[in-house]
Backbone as XML, in Angstrom:
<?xml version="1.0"?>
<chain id="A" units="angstrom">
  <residue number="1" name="UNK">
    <atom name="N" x="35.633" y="94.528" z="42.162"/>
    <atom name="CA" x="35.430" y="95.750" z="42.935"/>
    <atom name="C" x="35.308" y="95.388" z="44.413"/>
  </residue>
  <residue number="2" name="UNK">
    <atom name="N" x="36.517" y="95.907" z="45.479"/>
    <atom name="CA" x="36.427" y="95.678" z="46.723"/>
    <atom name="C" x="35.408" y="96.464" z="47.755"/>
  </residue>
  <residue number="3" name="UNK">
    <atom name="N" x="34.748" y="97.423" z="46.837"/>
    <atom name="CA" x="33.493" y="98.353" z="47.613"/>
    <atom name="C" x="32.148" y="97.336" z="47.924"/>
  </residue>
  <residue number="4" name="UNK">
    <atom name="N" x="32.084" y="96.103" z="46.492"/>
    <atom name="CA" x="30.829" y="95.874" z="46.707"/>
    <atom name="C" x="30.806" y="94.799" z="48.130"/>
  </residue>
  <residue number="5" name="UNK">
    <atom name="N" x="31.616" y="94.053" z="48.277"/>
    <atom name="CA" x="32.130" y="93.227" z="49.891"/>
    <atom name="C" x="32.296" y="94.246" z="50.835"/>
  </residue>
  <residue number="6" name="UNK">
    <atom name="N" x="32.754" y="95.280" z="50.964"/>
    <atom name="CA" x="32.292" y="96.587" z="52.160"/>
    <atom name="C" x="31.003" y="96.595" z="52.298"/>
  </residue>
  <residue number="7" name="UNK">
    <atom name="N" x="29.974" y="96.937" z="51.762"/>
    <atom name="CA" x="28.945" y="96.867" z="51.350"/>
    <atom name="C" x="28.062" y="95.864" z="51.855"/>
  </residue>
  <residue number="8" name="UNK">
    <atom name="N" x="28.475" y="94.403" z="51.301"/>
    <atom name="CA" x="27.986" y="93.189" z="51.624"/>
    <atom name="C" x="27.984" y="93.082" z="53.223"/>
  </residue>
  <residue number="9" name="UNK">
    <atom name="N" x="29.357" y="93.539" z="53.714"/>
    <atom name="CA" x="29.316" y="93.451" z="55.510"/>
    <atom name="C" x="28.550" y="94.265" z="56.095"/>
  </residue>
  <residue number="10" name="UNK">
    <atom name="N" x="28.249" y="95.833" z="55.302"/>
    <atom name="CA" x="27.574" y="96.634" z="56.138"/>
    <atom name="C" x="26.192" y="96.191" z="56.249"/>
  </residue>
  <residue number="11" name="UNK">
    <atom name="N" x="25.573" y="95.618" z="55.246"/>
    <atom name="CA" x="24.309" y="95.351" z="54.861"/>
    <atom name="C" x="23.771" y="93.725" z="56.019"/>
  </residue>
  <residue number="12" name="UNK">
    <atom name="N" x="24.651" y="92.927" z="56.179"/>
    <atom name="CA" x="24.197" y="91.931" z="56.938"/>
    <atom name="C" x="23.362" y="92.366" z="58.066"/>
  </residue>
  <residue number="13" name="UNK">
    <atom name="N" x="22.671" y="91.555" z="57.673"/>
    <atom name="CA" x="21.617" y="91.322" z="58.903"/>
    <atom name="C" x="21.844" y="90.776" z="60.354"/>
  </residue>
  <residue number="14" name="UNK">
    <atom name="N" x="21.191" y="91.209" z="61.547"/>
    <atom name="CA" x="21.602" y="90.723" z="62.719"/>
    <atom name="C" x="22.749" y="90.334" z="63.485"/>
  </residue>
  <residue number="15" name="UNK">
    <atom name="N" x="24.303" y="91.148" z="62.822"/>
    <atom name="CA" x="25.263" y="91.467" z="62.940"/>
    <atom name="C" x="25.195" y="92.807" z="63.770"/>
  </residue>
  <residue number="16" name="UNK">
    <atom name="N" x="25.612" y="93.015" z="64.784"/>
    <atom name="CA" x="26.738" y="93.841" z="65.264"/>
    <atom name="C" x="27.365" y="94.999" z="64.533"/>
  </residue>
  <residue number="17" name="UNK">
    <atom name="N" x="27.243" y="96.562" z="64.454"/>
    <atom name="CA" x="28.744" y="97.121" z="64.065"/>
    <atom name="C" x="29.652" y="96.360" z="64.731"/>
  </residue>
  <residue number="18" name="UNK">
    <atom name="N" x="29.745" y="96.862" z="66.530"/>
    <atom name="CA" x="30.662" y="95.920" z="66.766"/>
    <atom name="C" x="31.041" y="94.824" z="66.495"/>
  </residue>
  <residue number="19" name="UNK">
    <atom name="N" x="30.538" y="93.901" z="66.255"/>
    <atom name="CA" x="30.780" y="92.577" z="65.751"/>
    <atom name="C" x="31.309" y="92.687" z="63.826"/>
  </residue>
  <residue number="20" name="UNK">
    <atom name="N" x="30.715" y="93.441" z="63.444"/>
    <atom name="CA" x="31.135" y="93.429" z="62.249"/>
    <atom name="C" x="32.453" y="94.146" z="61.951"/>
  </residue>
  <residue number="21" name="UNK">
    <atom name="N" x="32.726" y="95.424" z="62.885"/>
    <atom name="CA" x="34.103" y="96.043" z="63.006"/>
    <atom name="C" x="35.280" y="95.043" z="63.723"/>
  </residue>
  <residue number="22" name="UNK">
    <atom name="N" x="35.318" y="93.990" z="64.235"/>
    <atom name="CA" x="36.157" y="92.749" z="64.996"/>
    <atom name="C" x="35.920" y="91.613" z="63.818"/>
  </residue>
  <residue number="23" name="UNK">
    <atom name="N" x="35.011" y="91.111" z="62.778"/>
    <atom name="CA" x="35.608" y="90.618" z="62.141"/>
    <atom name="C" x="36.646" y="91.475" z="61.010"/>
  </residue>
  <residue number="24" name="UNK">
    <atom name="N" x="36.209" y="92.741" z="60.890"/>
    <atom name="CA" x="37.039" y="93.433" z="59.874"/>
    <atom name="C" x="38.635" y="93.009" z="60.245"/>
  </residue>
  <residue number="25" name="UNK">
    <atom name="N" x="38.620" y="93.079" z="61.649"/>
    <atom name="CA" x="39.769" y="93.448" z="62.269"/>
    <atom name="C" x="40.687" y="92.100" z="62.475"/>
  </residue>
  <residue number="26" name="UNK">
    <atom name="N" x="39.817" y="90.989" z="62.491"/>
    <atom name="CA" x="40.188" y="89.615" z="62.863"/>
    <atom name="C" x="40.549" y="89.033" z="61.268"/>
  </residue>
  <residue number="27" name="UNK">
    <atom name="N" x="40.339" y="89.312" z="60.191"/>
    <atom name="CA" x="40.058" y="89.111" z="58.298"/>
    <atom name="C" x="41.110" y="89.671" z="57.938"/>
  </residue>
  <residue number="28" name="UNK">
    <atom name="N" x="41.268" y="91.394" z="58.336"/>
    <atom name="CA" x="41.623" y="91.861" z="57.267"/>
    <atom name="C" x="41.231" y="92.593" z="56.476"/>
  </residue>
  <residue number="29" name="UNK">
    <atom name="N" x="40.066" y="91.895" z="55.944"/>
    <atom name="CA" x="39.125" y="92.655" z="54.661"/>
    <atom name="C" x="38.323" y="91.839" z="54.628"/>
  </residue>
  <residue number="30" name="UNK">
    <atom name="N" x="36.795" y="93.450" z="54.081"/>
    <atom name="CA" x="35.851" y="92.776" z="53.849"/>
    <atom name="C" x="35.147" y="91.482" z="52.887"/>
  </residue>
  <residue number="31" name="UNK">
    <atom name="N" x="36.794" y="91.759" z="52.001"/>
    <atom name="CA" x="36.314" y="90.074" z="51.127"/>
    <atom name="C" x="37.048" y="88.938" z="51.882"/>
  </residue>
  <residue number="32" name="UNK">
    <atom name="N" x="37.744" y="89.096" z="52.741"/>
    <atom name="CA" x="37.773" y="87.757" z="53.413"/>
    <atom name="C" x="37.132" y="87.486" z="54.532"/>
  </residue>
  <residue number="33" name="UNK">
    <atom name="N" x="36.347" y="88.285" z="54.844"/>
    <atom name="CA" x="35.271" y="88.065" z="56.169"/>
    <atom name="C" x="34.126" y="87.278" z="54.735"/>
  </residue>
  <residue number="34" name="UNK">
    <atom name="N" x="34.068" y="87.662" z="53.636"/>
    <atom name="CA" x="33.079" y="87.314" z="52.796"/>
    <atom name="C" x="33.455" y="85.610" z="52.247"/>
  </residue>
  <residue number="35" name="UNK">
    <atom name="N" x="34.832" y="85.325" z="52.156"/>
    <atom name="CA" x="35.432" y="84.272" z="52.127"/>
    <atom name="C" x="35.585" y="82.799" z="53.415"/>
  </residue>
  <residue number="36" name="UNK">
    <atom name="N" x="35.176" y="83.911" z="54.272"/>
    <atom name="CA" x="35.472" y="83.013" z="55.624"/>
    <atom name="C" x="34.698" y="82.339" z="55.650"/>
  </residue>
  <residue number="37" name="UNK">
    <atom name="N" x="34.935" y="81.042" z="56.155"/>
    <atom name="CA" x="34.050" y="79.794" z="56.788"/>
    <atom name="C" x="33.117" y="79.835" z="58.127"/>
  </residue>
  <residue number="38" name="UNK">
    <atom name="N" x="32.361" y="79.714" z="58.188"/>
    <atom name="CA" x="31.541" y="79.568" z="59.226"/>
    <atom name="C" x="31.744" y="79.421" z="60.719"/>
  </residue>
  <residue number="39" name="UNK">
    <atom name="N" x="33.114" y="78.224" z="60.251"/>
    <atom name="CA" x="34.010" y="77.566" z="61.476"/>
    <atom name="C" x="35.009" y="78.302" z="62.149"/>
  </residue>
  <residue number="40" name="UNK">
    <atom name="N" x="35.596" y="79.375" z="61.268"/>
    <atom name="CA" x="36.225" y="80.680" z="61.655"/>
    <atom name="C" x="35.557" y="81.691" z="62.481"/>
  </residue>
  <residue number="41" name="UNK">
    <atom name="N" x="34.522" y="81.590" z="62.316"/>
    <atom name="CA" x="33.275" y="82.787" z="62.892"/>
    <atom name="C" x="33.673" y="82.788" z="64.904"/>
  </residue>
  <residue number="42" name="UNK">
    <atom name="N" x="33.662" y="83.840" z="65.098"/>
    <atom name="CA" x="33.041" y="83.223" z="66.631"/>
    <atom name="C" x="31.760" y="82.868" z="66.743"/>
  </residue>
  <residue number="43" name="UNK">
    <atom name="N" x="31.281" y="81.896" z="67.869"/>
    <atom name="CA" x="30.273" y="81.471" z="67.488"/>
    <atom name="C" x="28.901" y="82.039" z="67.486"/>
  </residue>
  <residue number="44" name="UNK">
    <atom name="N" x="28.811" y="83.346" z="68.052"/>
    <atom name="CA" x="27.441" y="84.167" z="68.676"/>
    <atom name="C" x="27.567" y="84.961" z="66.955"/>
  </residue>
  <residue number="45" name="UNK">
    <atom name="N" x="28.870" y="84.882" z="65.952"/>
    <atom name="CA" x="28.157" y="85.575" z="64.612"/>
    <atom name="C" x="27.851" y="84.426" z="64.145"/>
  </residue>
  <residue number="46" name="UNK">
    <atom name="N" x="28.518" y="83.293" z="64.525"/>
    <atom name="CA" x="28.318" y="82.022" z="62.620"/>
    <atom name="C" x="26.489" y="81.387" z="63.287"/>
  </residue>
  <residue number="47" name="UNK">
    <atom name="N" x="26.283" y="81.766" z="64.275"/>
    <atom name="CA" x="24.762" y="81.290" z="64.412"/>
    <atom name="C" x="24.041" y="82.323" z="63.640"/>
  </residue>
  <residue number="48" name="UNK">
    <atom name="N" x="24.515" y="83.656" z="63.253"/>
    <atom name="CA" x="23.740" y="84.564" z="62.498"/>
    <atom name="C" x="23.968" y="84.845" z="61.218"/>
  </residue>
  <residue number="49" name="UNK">
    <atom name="N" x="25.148" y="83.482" z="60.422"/>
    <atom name="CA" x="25.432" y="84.211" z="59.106"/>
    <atom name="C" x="25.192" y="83.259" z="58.697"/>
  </residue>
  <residue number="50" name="UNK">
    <atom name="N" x="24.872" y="83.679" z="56.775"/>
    <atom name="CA" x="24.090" y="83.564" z="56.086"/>
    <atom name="C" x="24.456" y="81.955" z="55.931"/>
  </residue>
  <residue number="51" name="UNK">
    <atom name="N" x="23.498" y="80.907" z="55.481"/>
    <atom name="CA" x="23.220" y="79.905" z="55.643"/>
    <atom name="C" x="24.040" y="78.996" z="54.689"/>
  </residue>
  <residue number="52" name="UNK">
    <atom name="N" x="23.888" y="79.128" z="53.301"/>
    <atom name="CA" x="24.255" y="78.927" z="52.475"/>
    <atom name="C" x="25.174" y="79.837" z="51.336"/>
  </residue>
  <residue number="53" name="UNK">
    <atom name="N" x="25.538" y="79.495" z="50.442"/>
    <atom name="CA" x="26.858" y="79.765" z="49.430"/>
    <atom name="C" x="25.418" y="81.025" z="48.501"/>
  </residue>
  <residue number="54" name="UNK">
    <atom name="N" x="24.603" y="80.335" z="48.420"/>
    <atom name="CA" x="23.218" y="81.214" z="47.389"/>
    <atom name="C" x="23.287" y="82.393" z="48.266"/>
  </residue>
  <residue number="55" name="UNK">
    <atom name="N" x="22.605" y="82.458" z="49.520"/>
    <atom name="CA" x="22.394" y="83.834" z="50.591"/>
    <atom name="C" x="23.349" y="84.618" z="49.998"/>
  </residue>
  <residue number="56" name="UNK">
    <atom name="N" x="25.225" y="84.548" z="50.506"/>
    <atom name="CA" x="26.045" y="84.888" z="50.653"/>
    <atom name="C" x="25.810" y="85.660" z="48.956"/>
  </residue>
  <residue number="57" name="UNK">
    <atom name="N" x="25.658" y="84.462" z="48.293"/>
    <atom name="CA" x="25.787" y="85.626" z="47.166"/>
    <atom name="C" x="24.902" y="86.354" z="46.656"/>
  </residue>
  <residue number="58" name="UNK">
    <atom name="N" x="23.625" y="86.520" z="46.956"/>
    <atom name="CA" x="22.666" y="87.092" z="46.503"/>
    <atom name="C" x="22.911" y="88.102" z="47.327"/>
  </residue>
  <residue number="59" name="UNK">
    <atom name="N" x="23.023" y="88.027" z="48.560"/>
    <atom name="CA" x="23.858" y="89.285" z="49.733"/>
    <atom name="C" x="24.794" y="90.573" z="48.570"/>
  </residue>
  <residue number="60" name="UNK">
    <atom name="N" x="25.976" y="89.623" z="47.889"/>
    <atom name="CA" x="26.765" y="89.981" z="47.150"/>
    <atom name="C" x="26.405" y="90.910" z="45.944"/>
  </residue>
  <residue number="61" name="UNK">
    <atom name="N" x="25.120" y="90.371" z="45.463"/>
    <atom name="CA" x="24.909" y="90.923" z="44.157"/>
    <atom name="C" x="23.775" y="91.960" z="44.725"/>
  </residue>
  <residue number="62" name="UNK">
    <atom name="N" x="23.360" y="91.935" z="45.348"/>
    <atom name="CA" x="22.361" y="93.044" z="45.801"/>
    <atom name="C" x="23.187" y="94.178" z="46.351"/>
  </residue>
  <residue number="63" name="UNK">
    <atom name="N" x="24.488" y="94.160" z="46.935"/>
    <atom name="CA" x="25.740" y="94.896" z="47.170"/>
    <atom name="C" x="26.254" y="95.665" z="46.126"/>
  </residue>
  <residue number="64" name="UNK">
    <atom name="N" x="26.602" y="94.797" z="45.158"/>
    <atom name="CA" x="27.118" y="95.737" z="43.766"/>
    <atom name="C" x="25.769" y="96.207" z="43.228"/>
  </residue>
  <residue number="65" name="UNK">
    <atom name="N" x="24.811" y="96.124" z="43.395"/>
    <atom name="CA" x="23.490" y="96.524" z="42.295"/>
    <atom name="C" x="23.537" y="97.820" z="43.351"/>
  </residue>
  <residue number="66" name="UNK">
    <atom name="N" x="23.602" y="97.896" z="44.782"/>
    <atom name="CA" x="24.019" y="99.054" z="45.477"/>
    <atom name="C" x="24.766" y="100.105" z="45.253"/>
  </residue>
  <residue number="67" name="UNK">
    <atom name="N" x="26.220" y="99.437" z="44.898"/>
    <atom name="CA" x="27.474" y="100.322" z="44.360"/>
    <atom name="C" x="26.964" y="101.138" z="42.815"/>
  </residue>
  <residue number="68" name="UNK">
    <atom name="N" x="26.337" y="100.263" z="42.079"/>
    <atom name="CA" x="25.454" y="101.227" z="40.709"/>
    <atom name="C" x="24.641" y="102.217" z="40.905"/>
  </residue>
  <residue number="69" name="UNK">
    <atom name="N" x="23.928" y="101.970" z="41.840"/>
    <atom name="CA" x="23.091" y="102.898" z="42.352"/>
    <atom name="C" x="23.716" y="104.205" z="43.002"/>
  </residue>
  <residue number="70" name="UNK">
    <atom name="N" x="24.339" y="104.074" z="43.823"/>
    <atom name="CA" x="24.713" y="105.122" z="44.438"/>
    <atom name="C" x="25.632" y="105.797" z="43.876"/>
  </residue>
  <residue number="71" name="UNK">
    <atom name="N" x="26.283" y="105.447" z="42.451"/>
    <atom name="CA" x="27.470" y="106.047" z="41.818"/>
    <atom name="C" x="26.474" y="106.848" z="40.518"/>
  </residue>
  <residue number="72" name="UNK">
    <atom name="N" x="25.189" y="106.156" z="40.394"/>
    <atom name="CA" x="24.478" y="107.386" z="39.276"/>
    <atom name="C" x="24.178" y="108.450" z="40.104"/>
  </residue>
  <residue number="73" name="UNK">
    <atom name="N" x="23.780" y="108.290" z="42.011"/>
    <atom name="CA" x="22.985" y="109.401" z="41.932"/>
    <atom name="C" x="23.798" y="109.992" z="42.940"/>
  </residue>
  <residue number="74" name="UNK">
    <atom name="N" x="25.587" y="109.964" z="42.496"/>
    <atom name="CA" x="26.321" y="110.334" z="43.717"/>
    <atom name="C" x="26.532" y="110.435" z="44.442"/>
  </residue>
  <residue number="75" name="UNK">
    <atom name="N" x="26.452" y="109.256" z="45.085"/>
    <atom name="CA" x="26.450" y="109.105" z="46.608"/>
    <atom name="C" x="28.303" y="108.132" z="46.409"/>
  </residue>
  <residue number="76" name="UNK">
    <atom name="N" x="29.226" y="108.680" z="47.708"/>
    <atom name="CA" x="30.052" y="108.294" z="47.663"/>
    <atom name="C" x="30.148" y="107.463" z="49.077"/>
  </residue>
  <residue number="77" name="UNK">
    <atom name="N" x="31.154" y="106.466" z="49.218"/>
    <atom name="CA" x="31.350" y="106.211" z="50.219"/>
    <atom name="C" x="32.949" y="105.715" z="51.005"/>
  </residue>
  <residue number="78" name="UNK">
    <atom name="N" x="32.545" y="106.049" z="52.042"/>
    <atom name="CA" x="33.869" y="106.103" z="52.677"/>
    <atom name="C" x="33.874" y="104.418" z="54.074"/>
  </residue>
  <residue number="79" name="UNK">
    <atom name="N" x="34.594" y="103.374" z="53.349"/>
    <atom name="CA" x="34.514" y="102.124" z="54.292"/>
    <atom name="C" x="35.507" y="102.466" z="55.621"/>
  </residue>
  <residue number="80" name="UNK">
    <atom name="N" x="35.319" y="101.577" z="56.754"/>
    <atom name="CA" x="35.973" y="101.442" z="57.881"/>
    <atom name="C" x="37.257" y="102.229" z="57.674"/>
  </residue>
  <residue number="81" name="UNK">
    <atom name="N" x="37.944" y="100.949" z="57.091"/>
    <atom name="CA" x="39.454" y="100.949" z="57.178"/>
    <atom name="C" x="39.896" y="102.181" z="56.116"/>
  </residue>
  <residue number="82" name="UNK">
    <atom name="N" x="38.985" y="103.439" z="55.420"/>
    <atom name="CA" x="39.734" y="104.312" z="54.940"/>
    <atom name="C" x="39.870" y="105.866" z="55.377"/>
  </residue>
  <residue number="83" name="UNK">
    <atom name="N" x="41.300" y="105.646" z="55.247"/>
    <atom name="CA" x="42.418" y="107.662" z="55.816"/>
    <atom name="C" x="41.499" y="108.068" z="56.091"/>
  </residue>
  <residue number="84" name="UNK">
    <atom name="N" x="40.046" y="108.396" z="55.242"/>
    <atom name="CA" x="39.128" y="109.727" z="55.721"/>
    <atom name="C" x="38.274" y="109.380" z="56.716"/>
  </residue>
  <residue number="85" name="UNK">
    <atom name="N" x="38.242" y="108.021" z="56.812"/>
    <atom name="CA" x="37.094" y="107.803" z="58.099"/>
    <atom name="C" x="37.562" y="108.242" z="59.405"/>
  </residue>
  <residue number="86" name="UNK">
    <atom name="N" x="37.362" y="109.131" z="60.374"/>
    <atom name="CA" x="37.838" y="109.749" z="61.018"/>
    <atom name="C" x="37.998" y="109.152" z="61.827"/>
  </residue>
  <residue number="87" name="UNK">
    <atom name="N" x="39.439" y="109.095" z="62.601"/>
    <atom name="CA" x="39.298" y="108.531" z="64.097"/>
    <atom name="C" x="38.941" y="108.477" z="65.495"/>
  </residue>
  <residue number="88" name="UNK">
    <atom name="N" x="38.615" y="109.726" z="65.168"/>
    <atom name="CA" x="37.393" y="110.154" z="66.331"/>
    <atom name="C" x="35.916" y="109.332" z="66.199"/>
  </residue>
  <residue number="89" name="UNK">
    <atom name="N" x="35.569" y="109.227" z="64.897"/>
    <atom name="CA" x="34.228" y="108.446" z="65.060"/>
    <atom name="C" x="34.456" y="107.058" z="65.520"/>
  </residue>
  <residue number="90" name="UNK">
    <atom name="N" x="35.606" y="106.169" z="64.844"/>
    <atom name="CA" x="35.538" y="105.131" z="65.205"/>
    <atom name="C" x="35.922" y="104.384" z="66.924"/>
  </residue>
  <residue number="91" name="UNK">
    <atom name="N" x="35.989" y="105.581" z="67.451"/>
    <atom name="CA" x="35.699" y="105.154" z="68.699"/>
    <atom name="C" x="34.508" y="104.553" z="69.101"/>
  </residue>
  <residue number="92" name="UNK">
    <atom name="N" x="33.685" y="105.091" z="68.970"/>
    <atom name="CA" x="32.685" y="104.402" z="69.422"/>
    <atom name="C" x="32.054" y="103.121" z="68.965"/>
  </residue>
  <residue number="93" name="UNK">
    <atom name="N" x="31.347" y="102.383" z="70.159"/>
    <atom name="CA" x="31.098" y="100.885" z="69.806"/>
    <atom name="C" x="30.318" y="100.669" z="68.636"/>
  </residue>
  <residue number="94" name="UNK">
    <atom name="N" x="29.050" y="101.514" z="68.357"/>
    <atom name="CA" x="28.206" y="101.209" z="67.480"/>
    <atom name="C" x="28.626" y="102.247" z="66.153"/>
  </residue>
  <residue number="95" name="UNK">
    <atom name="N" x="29.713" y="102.749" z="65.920"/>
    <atom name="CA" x="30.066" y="103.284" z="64.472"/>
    <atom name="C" x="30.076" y="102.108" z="63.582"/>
  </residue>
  <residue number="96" name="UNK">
    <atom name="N" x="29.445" y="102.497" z="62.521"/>
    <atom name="CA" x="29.197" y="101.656" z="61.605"/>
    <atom name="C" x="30.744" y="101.376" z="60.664"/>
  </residue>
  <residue number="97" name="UNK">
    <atom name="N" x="30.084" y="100.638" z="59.779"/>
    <atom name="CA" x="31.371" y="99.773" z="59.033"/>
    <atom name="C" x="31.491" y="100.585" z="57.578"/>
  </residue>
  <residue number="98" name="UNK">
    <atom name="N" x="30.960" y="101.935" z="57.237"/>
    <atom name="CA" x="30.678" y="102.584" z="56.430"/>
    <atom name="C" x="30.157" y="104.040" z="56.291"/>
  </residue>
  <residue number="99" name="UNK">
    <atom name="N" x="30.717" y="104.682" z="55.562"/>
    <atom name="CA" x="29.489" y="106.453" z="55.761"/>
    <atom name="C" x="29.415" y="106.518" z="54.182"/>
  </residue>
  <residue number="100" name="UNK">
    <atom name="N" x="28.356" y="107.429" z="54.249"/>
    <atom name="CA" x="27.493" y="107.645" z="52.784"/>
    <atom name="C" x="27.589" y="108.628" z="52.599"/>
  </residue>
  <residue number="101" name="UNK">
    <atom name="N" x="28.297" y="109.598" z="52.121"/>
    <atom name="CA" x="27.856" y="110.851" z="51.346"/>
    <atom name="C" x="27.380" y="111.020" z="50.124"/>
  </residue>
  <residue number="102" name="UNK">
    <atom name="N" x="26.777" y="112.963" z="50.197"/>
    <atom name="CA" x="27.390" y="113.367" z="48.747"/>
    <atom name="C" x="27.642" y="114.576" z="48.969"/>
  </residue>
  <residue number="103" name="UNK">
    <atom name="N" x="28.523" y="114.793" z="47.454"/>
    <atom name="CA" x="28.909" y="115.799" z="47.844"/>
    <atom name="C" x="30.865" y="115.906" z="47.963"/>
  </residue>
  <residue number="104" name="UNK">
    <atom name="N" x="31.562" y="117.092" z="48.137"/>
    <atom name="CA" x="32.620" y="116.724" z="48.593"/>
    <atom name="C" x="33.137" y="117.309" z="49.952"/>
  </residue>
  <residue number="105" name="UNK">
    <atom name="N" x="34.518" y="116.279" z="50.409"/>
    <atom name="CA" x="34.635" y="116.655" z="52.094"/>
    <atom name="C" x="35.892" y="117.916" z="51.672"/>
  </residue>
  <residue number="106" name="UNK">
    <atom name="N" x="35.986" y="118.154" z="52.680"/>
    <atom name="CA" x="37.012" y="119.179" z="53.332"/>
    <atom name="C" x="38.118" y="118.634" z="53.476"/>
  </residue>
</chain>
């Protein structure tokens, strides 16, 4: 499931939207920003990401235990890079890497 690595990026700690919307953009996708090496990082994020291979994945699994959650009590979500995320929001610097609804859109 490619939601729960959306997820995993939005949730990091001491990251940047901005910074987290420029690796989206520099990756690809949020599982290869999740794949990436440290050494890939610029260096003002890889001083802030997660330390070890354990972090990264406990990051991971606390992500999908997220995606369970929010699918019993309907909450949907809409990542960066998808059609409905509007392009008007993502102008701005600090739009996040994710929106949460419930409910349905228009």
């Amino acid at each position: 499931m490619m939601l729960q690595y959306e997820i995993w990026l939005h949730e990091l700690k001491g990251i940047s939207n901005r910074d987290k919307r420029a690796l989206l953009e520099q990756f690809g996708s949020a599982s290869q920003v999740y794949a990436a090496h440290r050494l890939d990082l610029p260096e003002h994020i890889a001083r802030k990401w997660p330390v070890t291979t354990t972090e990264k994945e406990r990051g991971l699994a606390d992500a999908m235990t997220l995606v369970l959650e929010n699918e019993k009590l309907g909450i949907k979500t809409i990542p960066f890079h998808d059609p409905r995320y509007r392009n008007v929001a993502k102008q701005f610097p600090a739009t996040p890497t994710m929106l949460h609804f419930m409910g349905t859109l228009p």
